[in-house]
Amino acid sequence: MVDALGVAVVGFGWMGRVHTQAYARVRHHYPRLAVRPELVTVAEEVPGRAEEAAAQFGFASTTRDWREVAADPRIGAVSITAPNFLHREIAVAMAEAGKHLWIEKPVGLTAEDARAVADAVAKAGVQGAVGFNYRNAPAVEAARDLIASGGIGTVTHVRIRLFSDYAAHPESALTWRYERERGGSGVLGDLASHGADLARFLLGDVASLTADTAIFLPERARPTAATAGHSRAAGGERGPVENEDYVSCLLRFASGARGVLEACRVSVGEQNNYGFEVHGTTGAVFWDFRRMNELGVSRGTAYQDQPVSTVHVGPGHGDFAAFQPGAANAMGYDDLKVVEAHRFLRSIAEGTPYGATLVDAVHSAAVLDAMARSAERGAWVEVRPQG
């Protein structure tokens, strides 16, 4: 028997749309899923946006006040895709109301916020999933398995990159993303949070680090109307950018491995250039999000001049079989969020966490906090997940 589960989406910008589409698709790809998500309410404060979402996707009701979602007995699970500064307040309230949470990273503005949400989820006994979607790529999971099995020997070092141009245009609007009070850290929370999660997912805990940050576009125009995504605001009143465009970081892992993590939101000529290269004593593994379904793998006994082979992931890797019947049939970004939705809903059905959880969010946020401290002090700092 399949149980219906009322779900709500709080915040209907681009990511709210992605979550909604994932709920709509999840049982197509996972027909044995024991719960059936039903779109009950969409909450969005921008006038008209919730109504547009309901008309397109079939939400039963709309509201401009997320507190109505917390009080609604029809709703068992909530996607929180509102701006970062609202994450903690909304998530804690939803957990206290007994709602399961699927929340986008970085789960608030600081590691303290992430810990508060994690504590609320644990106290309430609900499930909490976090939007670290890149770890869901079957190729990334295959890379992790290869590393864990010793397939490239003992890991020596890793390089993780997240370069994008979404904020490179000088007319990009000065939205909440660029303000400390509402956006928190800049590229740290937006992109480096994924890098921190991938680092731990692949290699284990980061013990210490040293980081440098920079703001390359110090002013932007204030928007004159509601914005979504990365809008432009030519000619508006100029205001200061308060958080980072760029971060570079050296990592020391608890295992003894070393790493480099670099992220930038103003990289002209780079569109979603995300990936990693992991090197070990007998081989290496390479992944590029733009070729999401491929891995570069070098392994053997040659050491010097050892070749790299391209592996096309297939039904035996991760959740690939839920989407495609054979290797080299492409999966895309939205599919990763369907994987995430499935793991969230399965966690609810079985009472056991699957996929990225609030614990993972706390670890990622602790790395980001350490980056900020290091950049301010100009020194190596320890990563402190527990505060």
GROMACS .gro file of C-alpha atoms in nm, residues 121-255:
model
  135
  121VAL     CA    1   1.528   1.785   1.369
  122ALA     CA    2   1.687   1.536   1.609
  123LYS     CA    3   1.471   1.651   1.901
  124ALA     CA    4   1.152   1.632   1.695
  125GLY     CA    5   1.237   1.289   1.555
  126VAL     CA    6   1.172   1.396   1.197
  127GLN     CA    7   1.383   1.337   0.888
  128GLY     CA    8   1.606   1.611   0.748
  129ALA     CA    9   1.758   1.610   0.399
  130VAL     CA   10   1.996   1.871   0.257
  131GLY     CA   11   2.044   1.983  -0.104
  132PHE     CA   12   2.398   1.862  -0.170
  133ASN     CA   13   2.296   1.738  -0.512
  134TYR     CA   14   2.639   1.686  -0.671
  135ARG     CA   15   2.717   1.393  -0.443
  136ASN     CA   16   2.411   1.221  -0.599
  137ALA     CA   17   2.571   1.196  -0.945
  138PRO     CA   18   2.630   0.826  -1.018
  139ALA     CA   19   2.983   0.908  -1.136
  140VAL     CA   20   3.062   1.080  -0.806
  141GLU     CA   21   2.932   0.781  -0.613
  142ALA     CA   22   3.141   0.553  -0.836
  143ALA     CA   23   3.446   0.769  -0.762
  144ARG     CA   24   3.381   0.740  -0.390
  145ASP     CA   25   3.352   0.363  -0.414
  146LEU     CA   26   3.677   0.345  -0.613
  147ILE     CA   27   3.859   0.557  -0.355
  148ALA     CA   28   3.717   0.364  -0.058
  149SER     CA   29   3.814   0.029  -0.211
  150GLY     CA   30   4.176   0.136  -0.250
  151GLY     CA   31   4.144   0.144  -0.628
  152ILE     CA   32   4.383   0.438  -0.656
  153GLY     CA   33   4.594   0.345  -0.356
  154THR     CA   34   4.622   0.578  -0.058
  155VAL     CA   35   4.483   0.921  -0.142
  156THR     CA   36   4.752   1.186  -0.138
  157HIS     CA   37   4.579   1.500  -0.260
  158VAL     CA   38   4.262   1.639  -0.418
  159ARG     CA   39   4.169   1.952  -0.608
  160ILE     CA   40   3.805   2.066  -0.606
  161ARG     CA   41   3.688   2.353  -0.824
  162LEU     CA   42   3.358   2.539  -0.855
  163PHE     CA   43   3.379   2.819  -1.110
  164SER     CA   44   3.079   3.002  -1.251
  165ASP     CA   45   2.990   3.330  -1.421
  166TYR     CA   46   2.640   3.377  -1.278
  167ALA     CA   47   2.750   3.693  -1.094
  168ALA     CA   48   3.009   3.813  -1.344
  169HIS     CA   49   2.796   4.073  -1.522
  170PRO     CA   50   2.851   4.423  -1.377
  171GLU     CA   51   2.475   4.484  -1.403
  172SER     CA   52   2.382   4.186  -1.183
  173ALA     CA   53   2.125   4.304  -0.928
  174LEU     CA   54   2.227   4.363  -0.568
  175THR     CA   55   1.994   4.099  -0.425
  176TRP     CA   56   1.999   3.940  -0.078
  177ARG     CA   57   2.274   3.707  -0.200
  178TYR     CA   58   2.529   3.988  -0.177
  179GLU     CA   59   2.437   4.106   0.174
  180ARG     CA   60   2.593   3.968   0.493
  181GLU     CA   61   2.274   4.000   0.697
  182ARG     CA   62   2.053   3.808   0.455
  183GLY     CA   63   2.296   3.609   0.240
  184GLY     CA   64   2.569   3.540   0.491
  185SER     CA   65   2.887   3.440   0.313
  186GLY     CA   66   2.893   3.483  -0.065
  187VAL     CA   67   3.053   3.222  -0.283
  188LEU     CA   68   3.139   3.028   0.034
  189GLY     CA   69   2.777   2.943   0.105
  190ASP     CA   70   2.664   2.926  -0.256
  191LEU     CA   71   2.937   2.715  -0.420
  192ALA     CA   72   3.210   2.628  -0.169
  193SER     CA   73   2.947   2.459   0.049
  194HIS     CA   74   2.914   2.197  -0.225
  195GLY     CA   75   3.292   2.171  -0.243
  196ALA     CA   76   3.320   2.117   0.131
  197ASP     CA   77   3.055   1.844   0.113
  198LEU     CA   78   3.225   1.673  -0.181
  199ALA     CA   79   3.559   1.685   0.000
  200ARG     CA   80   3.417   1.506   0.303
  201PHE     CA   81   3.200   1.271   0.095
  202LEU     CA   82   3.505   1.153  -0.100
  203LEU     CA   83   3.791   1.176   0.150
  204GLY     CA   84   3.651   1.213   0.501
  205ASP     CA   85   3.675   1.493   0.755
  206VAL     CA   86   3.874   1.810   0.700
  207ALA     CA   87   4.092   1.877   1.005
  208SER     CA   88   4.234   2.222   0.929
  209LEU     CA   89   4.264   2.475   0.649
  210THR     CA   90   4.389   2.813   0.539
  211ALA     CA   91   4.189   3.035   0.305
  212ASP     CA   92   4.194   3.362   0.114
  213THR     CA   93   3.889   3.548  -0.016
  214ALA     CA   94   3.825   3.846  -0.242
  215ILE     CA   95   3.547   4.072  -0.373
  216PHE     CA   96   3.614   4.156  -0.739
  217LEU     CA   97   3.291   4.348  -0.817
  218PRO     CA   98   3.253   4.575  -0.513
  219GLU     CA   99   2.927   4.746  -0.620
  220ARG     CA  100   2.603   4.642  -0.785
  221ALA     CA  101   2.270   4.809  -0.867
  222ARG     CA  102   1.979   4.767  -0.628
  223PRO     CA  103   1.673   4.600  -0.789
  224THR     CA  104   1.354   4.801  -0.820
  225ALA     CA  105   1.120   4.499  -0.826
  226ALA     CA  106   1.106   4.137  -0.712
  227THR     CA  107   1.387   3.922  -0.848
  228ALA     CA  108   1.439   3.552  -0.911
  229GLY     CA  109   1.762   3.374  -0.985
  230HIS     CA  110   2.040   3.609  -1.094
  231SER     CA  111   1.860   3.910  -1.238
  232ARG     CA  112   2.010   4.233  -1.371
  233ALA     CA  113   1.932   4.586  -1.257
  234ALA     CA  114   2.095   4.832  -1.495
  235GLY     CA  115   2.079   5.195  -1.389
  236GLY     CA  116   1.960   5.136  -1.033
  237GLU     CA  117   2.107   5.291  -0.720
  238ARG     CA  118   2.448   5.140  -0.651
  239GLY     CA  119   2.525   4.960  -0.328
  240PRO     CA  120   2.818   4.766  -0.181
  241VAL     CA  121   2.875   4.393  -0.223
  242GLU     CA  122   2.937   4.266   0.130
  243ASN     CA  123   3.042   3.905   0.077
  244GLU     CA  124   3.296   3.706  -0.119
  245ASP     CA  125   3.316   3.662  -0.495
  246TYR     CA  126   3.611   3.424  -0.466
  247VAL     CA  127   3.776   3.183  -0.224
  248SER     CA  128   4.086   2.967  -0.244
  249CYS     CA  129   4.164   2.721   0.031
  250LEU     CA  130   4.429   2.467   0.129
  251LEU     CA  131   4.290   2.165   0.317
  252ARG     CA  132   4.442   1.912   0.552
  253PHE     CA  133   4.229   1.601   0.596
  254ALA     CA  134   4.215   1.386   0.909
  255SER     CA  135   4.350   1.103   0.692
   0.00000   0.00000   0.00000
